[in-house]
Amino acid sequence: MENVPFGRNGNGATRLAEPPVPHEMTDADVEEAETGRSFSGASREALWLDQPAPSVTCVIPALNEAENIGHVLQRIPAWVEEVIVVDGGSVDGTPQVARRARPGVRVIQQGGRGKGNALSDGCWAATCDVIVMLDADGSTDPGEIPRYLAALRTGADFAKGSRFAVGGGSADITRIRKLGNRGLAMMVNRIWRTNYSDLCYGYNAFWRRTLPDLHLDSPGFEVETCLNIRAAVAGLRIVEVPSFEASQMSGVSNLNARRDGTRVLRAILAEWLRPR
């Protein structure tokens, strides 16, 4: 089913024409986009391939990632116009390493605390057409950025990474986290009539013009879940892009299955109760 955006009824109220269902971005779709053919899963009313290539901002939240950030920045394609590292108060020299690794990188200081807050600061500081979210620990591959752009340039508003779509995978997720992710995704799919295969993954890309629809106000790791829900509620055209999550390069992960799972569950309930 094609994702259909919100419309307006006669009284000016927002309505959802059809439940938003994400299309899974396959290798064939990427090939179609790169060769100029139409994208089978997105709306054909907005084909971007005959337009100039959009400018791209990569937003990377970072806290004490000096051992990893250089590797991440060096793998970002040279044609990415803007890279923003949002530093959360690192004491290991992360900003200095970032500036050495990629001349021209913008390093901004986070105004609050938490990954969600850092992403919000970085996204609102972005100046390019498209925003791509990357992790500073090396788990998300900048080499996959063209896949996300292919989805956006062929009709999607929000390109959502998935480790569980065909062609995706993970070298990092534990069995407990995988089961928890699946259960939480089933809950979201049932409430909002979506069809997400992966709920708690931070590799996403979207047009900067959609920022007001996404309401980036979630402070912690639950931000990915809130983004997915709000993209659906706003009626954005959503495409799932297969992505492979690598193991964290170095350091200790801040993830905790029980703690973060509880935060995500609370976020889902809060979104469910949020006035429309």
Steps between C-alpha positions, in 0.01 A plus 500: 500500500626848416550749781252785474561838666259685722233706332243749623128445528236763446533626855875542474571206728791272425406155377693193395391375162653155547713343773868564424679177418876509439627360173817292529787645297669216312818479292285505188340827610842655559607387153184648351565831671863512390411424137213746485209257496196551719492365855236230531419557867470879529247746367561575134359851535838620633788356295816682603750352258452774241582762764844611621647272766396615848759631742566277802574558868622216721419545869710299747442517876821421688612461860855383566537337157857608423600142410214463251402838359797534266423169329134599458576842355757368255245258356238767429498567123687814397189633321311535828493878536455534877598282795392603849643331808296581810731464797341417833789624714771251407815494713707277269563749219217390270456850345871531423514155340191584292655820365819319404314214332278716279597859432191719493300289744271703723533414868225644717451462872185325614260721690354224719560132568418175323516369144162637404590848616828484305319395183252783543780756536679363195193475279386853572853624426503322161481715188477241218200343326539154653598399854668164562541369855816301577646352818847598617600149614542359149190279509329680210672488162530836317543298182127428511405868466428467122230242582320751719534775241362269232187452711458872566566605141233266373211612713562418866485764772662283766752221429508266798787258549415139582731224615225244446397586143632273226861602442546640852659346807685560824825385656416675824141435610445242774220243503325681785514836324380342176198343670424825681523696177264259329243521779509879512476521121191276507343737751570807285381324185173408668431844646600711198429242227859508377713210383841571650753219510742693724397757758811586702767581241659840464610502135237721336485770234233753413436828323581793728161652417335221701671600829189677637300178448750290696500709821849408618444540873585151632819522710630140504532181297124489454541774237510246214167351603340843531631598156344191342166558670486870419594443137203264475262733685603788272418288196851520359595261222718245679748260339694233686861474387692178578802581712777300666592593855866435580639435845608803696862564408632573849380607841204379703144524369261720694207277407316306770223268382277531806548872563475609138217258426302653783570851368381398153183343640424815696562708188256286299231542765564874517467531122180296510351736759630817337215725381473495123 
